[in-house]
PDB file of C-alpha atoms in Angstrom:
ATOM      1  CA  UNK A   1     -33.828  38.428   0.832  1.00  0.00           C
ATOM      2  CA  UNK A   2     -34.828  35.225  -0.610  1.00  0.00           C
ATOM      3  CA  UNK A   3     -33.139  32.091   0.050  1.00  0.00           C
ATOM      4  CA  UNK A   4     -31.410  32.048  -3.438  1.00  0.00           C
ATOM      5  CA  UNK A   5     -30.492  35.410  -3.097  1.00  0.00           C
ATOM      6  CA  UNK A   6     -28.707  34.423   0.224  1.00  0.00           C
ATOM      7  CA  UNK A   7     -26.982  31.719  -1.696  1.00  0.00           C
ATOM      8  CA  UNK A   8     -25.653  33.893  -4.150  1.00  0.00           C
ATOM      9  CA  UNK A   9     -24.393  36.362  -1.623  1.00  0.00           C
ATOM     10  CA  UNK A  10     -22.369  33.732   0.048  1.00  0.00           C
ATOM     11  CA  UNK A  11     -21.300  31.993  -3.105  1.00  0.00           C
ATOM     12  CA  UNK A  12     -19.889  35.456  -4.584  1.00  0.00           C
ATOM     13  CA  UNK A  13     -17.787  35.782  -1.367  1.00  0.00           C
ATOM     14  CA  UNK A  14     -16.618  32.025  -2.129  1.00  0.00           C
ATOM     15  CA  UNK A  15     -15.566  32.281  -5.455  1.00  0.00           C
ATOM     16  CA  UNK A  16     -12.114  31.952  -6.784  1.00  0.00           C
ATOM     17  CA  UNK A  17     -12.846  33.835  -9.860  1.00  0.00           C
ATOM     18  CA  UNK A  18     -11.001  31.674 -12.659  1.00  0.00           C
ATOM     19  CA  UNK A  19      -9.220  32.123 -16.158  1.00  0.00           C
ATOM     20  CA  UNK A  20      -7.200  28.888 -17.064  1.00  0.00           C
ATOM     21  CA  UNK A  21      -7.334  29.321 -20.866  1.00  0.00           C
ATOM     22  CA  UNK A  22      -4.331  28.829 -23.264  1.00  0.00           C
ATOM     23  CA  UNK A  23      -4.937  32.072 -24.846  1.00  0.00           C
ATOM     24  CA  UNK A  24      -4.905  34.081 -21.943  1.00  0.00           C
ATOM     25  CA  UNK A  25      -2.814  36.873 -21.571  1.00  0.00           C
ATOM     26  CA  UNK A  26      -2.094  40.142 -19.306  1.00  0.00           C
ATOM     27  CA  UNK A  27      -5.089  42.041 -21.044  1.00  0.00           C
ATOM     28  CA  UNK A  28      -7.261  38.926 -20.050  1.00  0.00           C
ATOM     29  CA  UNK A  29      -5.980  38.901 -16.543  1.00  0.00           C
ATOM     30  CA  UNK A  30      -6.568  42.684 -15.984  1.00  0.00           C
ATOM     31  CA  UNK A  31     -10.198  42.220 -17.084  1.00  0.00           C
ATOM     32  CA  UNK A  32     -10.486  39.091 -15.051  1.00  0.00           C
ATOM     33  CA  UNK A  33      -9.305  41.353 -11.959  1.00  0.00           C
ATOM     34  CA  UNK A  34     -11.750  44.099 -12.661  1.00  0.00           C
ATOM     35  CA  UNK A  35     -14.499  41.945 -12.706  1.00  0.00           C
ATOM     36  CA  UNK A  36     -13.900  41.178  -8.967  1.00  0.00           C
ATOM     37  CA  UNK A  37     -15.138  44.912  -7.997  1.00  0.00           C
ATOM     38  CA  UNK A  38     -18.941  44.024  -7.892  1.00  0.00           C
ATOM     39  CA  UNK A  39     -21.473  46.158  -6.470  1.00  0.00           C
ATOM     40  CA  UNK A  40     -22.435  42.972  -4.041  1.00  0.00           C
ATOM     41  CA  UNK A  41     -18.448  42.668  -2.627  1.00  0.00           C
ATOM     42  CA  UNK A  42     -15.592  40.879  -3.834  1.00  0.00           C
ATOM     43  CA  UNK A  43     -14.944  36.961  -4.626  1.00  0.00           C
ATOM     44  CA  UNK A  44     -12.376  35.648  -2.239  1.00  0.00           C
ATOM     45  CA  UNK A  45      -9.721  35.102  -4.999  1.00  0.00           C
ATOM     46  CA  UNK A  46      -8.621  34.904  -8.576  1.00  0.00           C
ATOM     47  CA  UNK A  47      -7.112  31.839 -10.079  1.00  0.00           C
ATOM     48  CA  UNK A  48      -4.758  31.788 -12.975  1.00  0.00           C
ATOM     49  CA  UNK A  49      -1.607  30.386 -14.532  1.00  0.00           C
ATOM     50  CA  UNK A  50       1.528  31.229 -12.665  1.00  0.00           C
ATOM     51  CA  UNK A  51       2.871  33.508 -15.598  1.00  0.00           C
ATOM     52  CA  UNK A  52       0.213  35.904 -14.569  1.00  0.00           C
ATOM     53  CA  UNK A  53       0.734  36.449 -10.889  1.00  0.00           C
ATOM     54  CA  UNK A  54       2.394  39.660 -11.491  1.00  0.00           C
ATOM     55  CA  UNK A  55      -0.257  41.108 -13.669  1.00  0.00           C
ATOM     56  CA  UNK A  56      -3.263  40.308 -11.262  1.00  0.00           C
ATOM     57  CA  UNK A  57      -1.130  41.608  -8.240  1.00  0.00           C
ATOM     58  CA  UNK A  58      -0.615  44.934 -10.174  1.00  0.00           C
ATOM     59  CA  UNK A  59      -4.128  45.230 -11.383  1.00  0.00           C
ATOM     60  CA  UNK A  60      -5.458  44.369  -8.002  1.00  0.00           C
ATOM     61  CA  UNK A  61      -3.223  46.722  -6.150  1.00  0.00           C
ATOM     62  CA  UNK A  62      -4.233  49.387  -8.684  1.00  0.00           C
ATOM     63  CA  UNK A  63      -7.770  48.861  -7.660  1.00  0.00           C
ATOM     64  CA  UNK A  64      -7.214  48.966  -3.854  1.00  0.00           C
ATOM     65  CA  UNK A  65      -8.707  45.597  -3.503  1.00  0.00           C
ATOM     66  CA  UNK A  66      -5.323  43.420  -3.114  1.00  0.00           C
ATOM     67  CA  UNK A  67      -5.984  42.893   0.252  1.00  0.00           C
ATOM     68  CA  UNK A  68      -9.460  41.470  -0.006  1.00  0.00           C
ATOM     69  CA  UNK A  69      -9.049  39.332  -3.227  1.00  0.00           C
ATOM     70  CA  UNK A  70      -6.195  36.711  -2.896  1.00  0.00           C
ATOM     71  CA  UNK A  71      -4.165  35.156  -6.006  1.00  0.00           C
ATOM     72  CA  UNK A  72      -4.353  31.499  -6.689  1.00  0.00           C
ATOM     73  CA  UNK A  73      -2.573  29.526  -9.088  1.00  0.00           C
ATOM     74  CA  UNK A  74      -1.939  26.174 -10.446  1.00  0.00           C
ATOM     75  CA  UNK A  75       0.889  23.537 -10.514  1.00  0.00           C
ATOM     76  CA  UNK A  76       1.268  20.053 -11.764  1.00  0.00           C
ATOM     77  CA  UNK A  77      -1.314  21.501 -14.112  1.00  0.00           C
ATOM     78  CA  UNK A  78      -3.645  19.943 -15.566  1.00  0.00           C
ATOM     79  CA  UNK A  79      -1.921  16.184 -16.098  1.00  0.00           C
ATOM     80  CA  UNK A  80      -0.914  15.438 -12.469  1.00  0.00           C
ATOM     81  CA  UNK A  81       2.453  14.055 -13.130  1.00  0.00           C
ATOM     82  CA  UNK A  82       4.181  11.795 -10.974  1.00  0.00           C
ATOM     83  CA  UNK A  83       7.396  14.087 -11.177  1.00  0.00           C
ATOM     84  CA  UNK A  84       7.828  15.476  -7.511  1.00  0.00           C
ATOM     85  CA  UNK A  85      10.590  17.415  -8.432  1.00  0.00           C
ATOM     86  CA  UNK A  86       8.596  19.631 -11.296  1.00  0.00           C
ATOM     87  CA  UNK A  87       5.466  20.121  -8.950  1.00  0.00           C
ATOM     88  CA  UNK A  88       7.916  21.419  -6.174  1.00  0.00           C
ATOM     89  CA  UNK A  89       9.749  23.806  -8.676  1.00  0.00           C
ATOM     90  CA  UNK A  90       6.638  25.118 -10.016  1.00  0.00           C
ATOM     91  CA  UNK A  91       5.105  25.505  -6.386  1.00  0.00           C
ATOM     92  CA  UNK A  92       8.214  27.010  -4.904  1.00  0.00           C
ATOM     93  CA  UNK A  93       8.183  29.511  -8.176  1.00  0.00           C
ATOM     94  CA  UNK A  94       4.347  30.273  -7.542  1.00  0.00           C
ATOM     95  CA  UNK A  95       4.916  31.111  -3.974  1.00  0.00           C
ATOM     96  CA  UNK A  96       8.106  33.341  -4.760  1.00  0.00           C
ATOM     97  CA  UNK A  97       6.284  35.022  -7.765  1.00  0.00           C
ATOM     98  CA  UNK A  98       3.581  36.144  -4.853  1.00  0.00           C
ATOM     99  CA  UNK A  99       0.679  33.608  -4.870  1.00  0.00           C
ATOM    100  CA  UNK A 100      -1.194  33.620  -1.807  1.00  0.00           C
ATOM    101  CA  UNK A 101      -2.579  30.094  -2.691  1.00  0.00           C
ATOM    102  CA  UNK A 102      -1.530  26.778  -4.722  1.00  0.00           C
ATOM    103  CA  UNK A 103      -3.788  24.554  -6.552  1.00  0.00           C
ATOM    104  CA  UNK A 104      -1.643  21.436  -7.002  1.00  0.00           C
ATOM    105  CA  UNK A 105      -2.935  18.535  -9.247  1.00  0.00           C
ATOM    106  CA  UNK A 106      -2.620  15.038  -7.428  1.00  0.00           C
ATOM    107  CA  UNK A 107      -1.112  12.219  -9.566  1.00  0.00           C
ATOM    108  CA  UNK A 108      -4.894  10.788 -10.219  1.00  0.00           C
ATOM    109  CA  UNK A 109      -3.498   8.521 -13.042  1.00  0.00           C
ATOM    110  CA  UNK A 110      -0.970   7.014 -11.220  1.00  0.00           C
ATOM    111  CA  UNK A 111      -3.462   6.150  -8.371  1.00  0.00           C
ATOM    112  CA  UNK A 112      -6.033   4.644 -11.007  1.00  0.00           C
ATOM    113  CA  UNK A 113      -2.973   2.021 -11.936  1.00  0.00           C
ATOM    114  CA  UNK A 114      -2.686   1.339  -8.310  1.00  0.00           C
ATOM    115  CA  UNK A 115       0.253   3.485  -7.065  1.00  0.00           C
ATOM    116  CA  UNK A 116      -0.528   5.469  -4.004  1.00  0.00           C
ATOM    117  CA  UNK A 117       2.894   6.218  -3.175  1.00  0.00           C
ATOM    118  CA  UNK A 118       3.499   8.876  -5.645  1.00  0.00           C
ATOM    119  CA  UNK A 119       0.526  10.897  -4.359  1.00  0.00           C
ATOM    120  CA  UNK A 120       1.988  10.779  -1.210  1.00  0.00           C
ATOM    121  CA  UNK A 121       5.171  11.667  -1.981  1.00  0.00           C
ATOM    122  CA  UNK A 122       4.027  14.787  -4.206  1.00  0.00           C
ATOM    123  CA  UNK A 123       1.836  16.255  -1.890  1.00  0.00           C
ATOM    124  CA  UNK A 124       3.906  15.901   1.207  1.00  0.00           C
ATOM    125  CA  UNK A 125       6.806  17.799  -1.078  1.00  0.00           C
ATOM    126  CA  UNK A 126       4.405  20.388  -2.118  1.00  0.00           C
ATOM    127  CA  UNK A 127       3.067  21.136   1.396  1.00  0.00           C
ATOM    128  CA  UNK A 128       6.921  21.988   2.273  1.00  0.00           C
ATOM    129  CA  UNK A 129       7.475  23.830  -0.869  1.00  0.00           C
ATOM    130  CA  UNK A 130       4.238  25.890  -0.169  1.00  0.00           C
ATOM    131  CA  UNK A 131       5.298  27.101   3.242  1.00  0.00           C
ATOM    132  CA  UNK A 132       2.973  29.259   5.007  1.00  0.00           C
ATOM    133  CA  UNK A 133       0.860  29.686   1.798  1.00  0.00           C
ATOM    134  CA  UNK A 134      -2.515  27.647   1.188  1.00  0.00           C
ATOM    135  CA  UNK A 135      -2.283  24.206  -0.570  1.00  0.00           C
ATOM    136  CA  UNK A 136      -5.492  23.174  -2.288  1.00  0.00           C
ATOM    137  CA  UNK A 137      -5.107  19.673  -3.951  1.00  0.00           C
ATOM    138  CA  UNK A 138      -6.978  18.742  -7.111  1.00  0.00           C
ATOM    139  CA  UNK A 139      -7.957  15.340  -7.029  1.00  0.00           C
ATOM    140  CA  UNK A 140      -9.756  15.194 -10.601  1.00  0.00           C
ATOM    141  CA  UNK A 141     -12.550  13.127  -9.100  1.00  0.00           C
ATOM    142  CA  UNK A 142     -14.253  12.816 -12.430  1.00  0.00           C
ATOM    143  CA  UNK A 143     -11.392  10.851 -13.874  1.00  0.00           C
ATOM    144  CA  UNK A 144     -10.839   8.776 -10.550  1.00  0.00           C
ATOM    145  CA  UNK A 145     -14.646   8.001 -10.884  1.00  0.00           C
ATOM    146  CA  UNK A 146     -14.848   5.235  -8.350  1.00  0.00           C
ATOM    147  CA  UNK A 147     -16.084   6.439  -4.920  1.00  0.00           C
ATOM    148  CA  UNK A 148     -13.602   4.312  -3.127  1.00  0.00           C
ATOM    149  CA  UNK A 149     -10.519   5.680  -5.407  1.00  0.00           C
ATOM    150  CA  UNK A 150     -12.054   9.311  -4.796  1.00  0.00           C
ATOM    151  CA  UNK A 151     -12.112   8.768  -1.065  1.00  0.00           C
ATOM    152  CA  UNK A 152      -8.804   7.182  -1.120  1.00  0.00           C
ATOM    153  CA  UNK A 153      -7.284  10.028  -2.827  1.00  0.00           C
ATOM    154  CA  UNK A 154      -8.841  12.470  -0.325  1.00  0.00           C
ATOM    155  CA  UNK A 155      -7.332  10.542   2.512  1.00  0.00           C
ATOM    156  CA  UNK A 156      -4.005  10.771   1.259  1.00  0.00           C
ATOM    157  CA  UNK A 157      -4.144  14.503   0.611  1.00  0.00           C
ATOM    158  CA  UNK A 158      -5.470  14.925   4.019  1.00  0.00           C
ATOM    159  CA  UNK A 159      -2.673  12.872   5.824  1.00  0.00           C
ATOM    160  CA  UNK A 160      -0.111  14.521   3.847  1.00  0.00           C
ATOM    161  CA  UNK A 161      -1.064  18.212   4.823  1.00  0.00           C
ATOM    162  CA  UNK A 162      -3.895  19.614   2.168  1.00  0.00           C
ATOM    163  CA  UNK A 163      -5.427  22.846   3.303  1.00  0.00           C
ATOM    164  CA  UNK A 164      -8.208  22.503   0.785  1.00  0.00           C
ATOM    165  CA  UNK A 165      -9.785  19.418  -1.195  1.00  0.00           C
ATOM    166  CA  UNK A 166     -10.646  20.330  -4.727  1.00  0.00           C
ATOM    167  CA  UNK A 167     -12.682  18.312  -7.137  1.00  0.00           C
ATOM    168  CA  UNK A 168     -11.285  19.176 -10.669  1.00  0.00           C
ATOM    169  CA  UNK A 169      -9.107  20.943 -12.958  1.00  0.00           C
ATOM    170  CA  UNK A 170     -11.996  21.795 -15.142  1.00  0.00           C
ATOM    171  CA  UNK A 171     -10.220  20.465 -18.209  1.00  0.00           C
ATOM    172  CA  UNK A 172     -11.830  16.908 -18.396  1.00  0.00           C
ATOM    173  CA  UNK A 173     -15.231  15.695 -19.206  1.00  0.00           C
ATOM    174  CA  UNK A 174     -16.793  15.364 -15.800  1.00  0.00           C
ATOM    175  CA  UNK A 175     -15.715  17.614 -13.216  1.00  0.00           C
ATOM    176  CA  UNK A 176     -17.370  18.951 -10.020  1.00  0.00           C
ATOM    177  CA  UNK A 177     -20.302  16.613  -8.832  1.00  0.00           C
ATOM    178  CA  UNK A 178     -22.461  16.506  -5.717  1.00  0.00           C
ATOM    179  CA  UNK A 179     -21.564  13.008  -5.406  1.00  0.00           C
ATOM    180  CA  UNK A 180     -17.852  13.438  -5.123  1.00  0.00           C
ATOM    181  CA  UNK A 181     -18.329  16.550  -3.074  1.00  0.00           C
ATOM    182  CA  UNK A 182     -20.268  14.299  -0.715  1.00  0.00           C
ATOM    183  CA  UNK A 183     -17.250  11.827  -0.239  1.00  0.00           C
ATOM    184  CA  UNK A 184     -14.652  14.533  -0.251  1.00  0.00           C
ATOM    185  CA  UNK A 185     -16.907  16.694   2.461  1.00  0.00           C
ATOM    186  CA  UNK A 186     -17.134  13.431   4.419  1.00  0.00           C
ATOM    187  CA  UNK A 187     -13.452  12.689   4.215  1.00  0.00           C
ATOM    188  CA  UNK A 188     -12.622  16.022   5.632  1.00  0.00           C
ATOM    189  CA  UNK A 189     -15.435  15.748   8.660  1.00  0.00           C
ATOM    190  CA  UNK A 190     -13.992  12.315   9.475  1.00  0.00           C
ATOM    191  CA  UNK A 191     -10.476  13.648   9.551  1.00  0.00           C
ATOM    192  CA  UNK A 192     -10.833  16.072  12.216  1.00  0.00           C
ATOM    193  CA  UNK A 193      -8.576  18.412  10.527  1.00  0.00           C
ATOM    194  CA  UNK A 194      -9.310  22.044   9.725  1.00  0.00           C
ATOM    195  CA  UNK A 195      -9.511  21.601   5.996  1.00  0.00           C
ATOM    196  CA  UNK A 196     -11.786  23.191   3.114  1.00  0.00           C
ATOM    197  CA  UNK A 197     -13.388  22.109   0.195  1.00  0.00           C
ATOM    198  CA  UNK A 198     -13.369  23.780  -3.329  1.00  0.00           C
ATOM    199  CA  UNK A 199     -15.980  22.646  -6.189  1.00  0.00           C
ATOM    200  CA  UNK A 200     -14.517  23.382  -9.790  1.00  0.00           C
ATOM    201  CA  UNK A 201     -15.730  23.339 -13.193  1.00  0.00           C
ATOM    202  CA  UNK A 202     -19.424  22.975 -14.636  1.00  0.00           C
ATOM    203  CA  UNK A 203     -21.027  25.187 -11.709  1.00  0.00           C
ATOM    204  CA  UNK A 204     -22.743  27.493 -13.669  1.00  0.00           C
ATOM    205  CA  UNK A 205     -25.987  28.749 -11.987  1.00  0.00           C
ATOM    206  CA  UNK A 206     -27.063  30.019  -8.736  1.00  0.00           C
ATOM    207  CA  UNK A 207     -28.962  26.807  -8.355  1.00  0.00           C
ATOM    208  CA  UNK A 208     -25.877  24.933  -8.814  1.00  0.00           C
ATOM    209  CA  UNK A 209     -24.078  26.853  -6.192  1.00  0.00           C
ATOM    210  CA  UNK A 210     -27.051  26.492  -3.522  1.00  0.00           C
ATOM    211  CA  UNK A 211     -27.003  22.797  -3.954  1.00  0.00           C
ATOM    212  CA  UNK A 212     -23.200  22.533  -2.933  1.00  0.00           C
ATOM    213  CA  UNK A 213     -23.707  25.046  -0.216  1.00  0.00           C
ATOM    214  CA  UNK A 214     -26.690  23.034   1.201  1.00  0.00           C
ATOM    215  CA  UNK A 215     -24.768  19.681   1.089  1.00  0.00           C
ATOM    216  CA  UNK A 216     -21.682  21.190   2.991  1.00  0.00           C
ATOM    217  CA  UNK A 217     -23.985  22.551   5.623  1.00  0.00           C
ATOM    218  CA  UNK A 218     -25.689  19.471   6.148  1.00  0.00           C
ATOM    219  CA  UNK A 219     -22.334  17.547   6.427  1.00  0.00           C
ATOM    220  CA  UNK A 220     -20.022  20.237   8.090  1.00  0.00           C
ATOM    221  CA  UNK A 221     -22.635  22.828   9.747  1.00  0.00           C
ATOM    222  CA  UNK A 222     -23.725  26.190   8.927  1.00  0.00           C
ATOM    223  CA  UNK A 223     -20.791  27.602  10.657  1.00  0.00           C
ATOM    224  CA  UNK A 224     -18.236  25.952   8.536  1.00  0.00           C
ATOM    225  CA  UNK A 225     -19.314  27.710   5.393  1.00  0.00           C
ATOM    226  CA  UNK A 226     -17.132  30.622   4.939  1.00  0.00           C
ATOM    227  CA  UNK A 227     -14.405  31.387   2.436  1.00  0.00           C
ATOM    228  CA  UNK A 228     -11.746  30.062   4.740  1.00  0.00           C
ATOM    229  CA  UNK A 229     -13.502  26.711   4.389  1.00  0.00           C
ATOM    230  CA  UNK A 230     -15.287  26.433   0.966  1.00  0.00           C
ATOM    231  CA  UNK A 231     -14.563  27.609  -2.353  1.00  0.00           C
ATOM    232  CA  UNK A 232     -15.999  27.489  -5.847  1.00  0.00           C
ATOM    233  CA  UNK A 233     -13.751  27.651  -8.938  1.00  0.00           C
ATOM    234  CA  UNK A 234     -15.797  29.103 -11.670  1.00  0.00           C
ATOM    235  CA  UNK A 235     -15.782  32.111 -14.293  1.00  0.00           C
ATOM    236  CA  UNK A 236     -19.472  32.263 -15.534  1.00  0.00           C
ATOM    237  CA  UNK A 237     -20.795  31.669 -12.419  1.00  0.00           C
ATOM    238  CA  UNK A 238     -20.237  35.391 -11.482  1.00  0.00           C
ATOM    239  CA  UNK A 239     -22.789  36.490 -14.035  1.00  0.00           C
ATOM    240  CA  UNK A 240     -25.412  34.365 -12.443  1.00  0.00           C
ATOM    241  CA  UNK A 241     -24.998  35.063  -9.126  1.00  0.00           C
ATOM    242  CA  UNK A 242     -25.007  38.885 -10.100  1.00  0.00           C
ATOM    243  CA  UNK A 243     -28.016  38.406 -11.961  1.00  0.00           C
ATOM    244  CA  UNK A 244     -29.780  36.653  -9.104  1.00  0.00           C
ATOM    245  CA  UNK A 245     -28.805  39.406  -6.839  1.00  0.00           C
ATOM    246  CA  UNK A 246     -29.749  42.220  -9.078  1.00  0.00           C
ATOM    247  CA  UNK A 247     -32.959  40.462  -9.787  1.00  0.00           C
ATOM    248  CA  UNK A 248     -32.240  40.843 -13.703  1.00  0.00           C
ATOM    249  CA  UNK A 249     -33.400  37.561 -15.170  1.00  0.00           C
ATOM    250  CA  UNK A 250     -32.288  38.505 -18.360  1.00  0.00           C
ATOM    251  CA  UNK A 251     -28.345  38.223 -17.784  1.00  0.00           C
ATOM    252  CA  UNK A 252     -26.205  35.491 -18.898  1.00  0.00           C
ATOM    253  CA  UNK A 253     -26.213  32.667 -16.477  1.00  0.00           C
ATOM    254  CA  UNK A 254     -22.753  31.598 -17.019  1.00  0.00           C
ATOM    255  CA  UNK A 255     -20.305  29.178 -18.726  1.00  0.00           C
ATOM    256  CA  UNK A 256     -17.048  28.093 -19.145  1.00  0.00           C
ATOM    257  CA  UNK A 257     -14.670  26.622 -16.203  1.00  0.00           C
TER     258      UNK A 257
END
């Protein structure tokens, strides 16, 4: 197996196969779930709006892979409001509906404006609301832009109990970048905490995925690279990974989230 094929195999197991579109419906989510059953194994999770948690649970259960594919959802999404009550309400509802993982948007606009306390309050409150479920904090690094602000947001999320740091919503002009990933991974390393990293938005090829995996291995070590620590939030990436693994270069190389 070539190094690119090895990266594709590893990345597939680390994917949060995502559909966060305004026109999603139960049929869209059933189709998304069916895509997880590949000849090369299943992604780590599907990621979808809270309204579709039940549809995903039913479909994955019917497929016999619910124990292998987790259900992730989003809250305070995509705007990153400072409304702690709203974020907690959405998070509690997502957990009650059966989500295994909650991706909550950090109040990044407030931080840009000099307000760090809103981020601390919201992440800490959502950590409590999440209970024993995985809490991923979306920092929206492309909007924060300034490396110092990205690091500040990462440190706040880490201090307040994040289980994962996630780059982006996939809903802004600049989403995951290697530069932002370097900052977040370095913050995780420096914290000494057992926290994961998720790159989301704009990762469309096996080569893209391999670049992130190589970066993470250099900062955190090869042994750290497991689905418990590393995720890709993407939709079209799956097609590219499957094309690499099958040796079929005629397949599409992905697109979308």
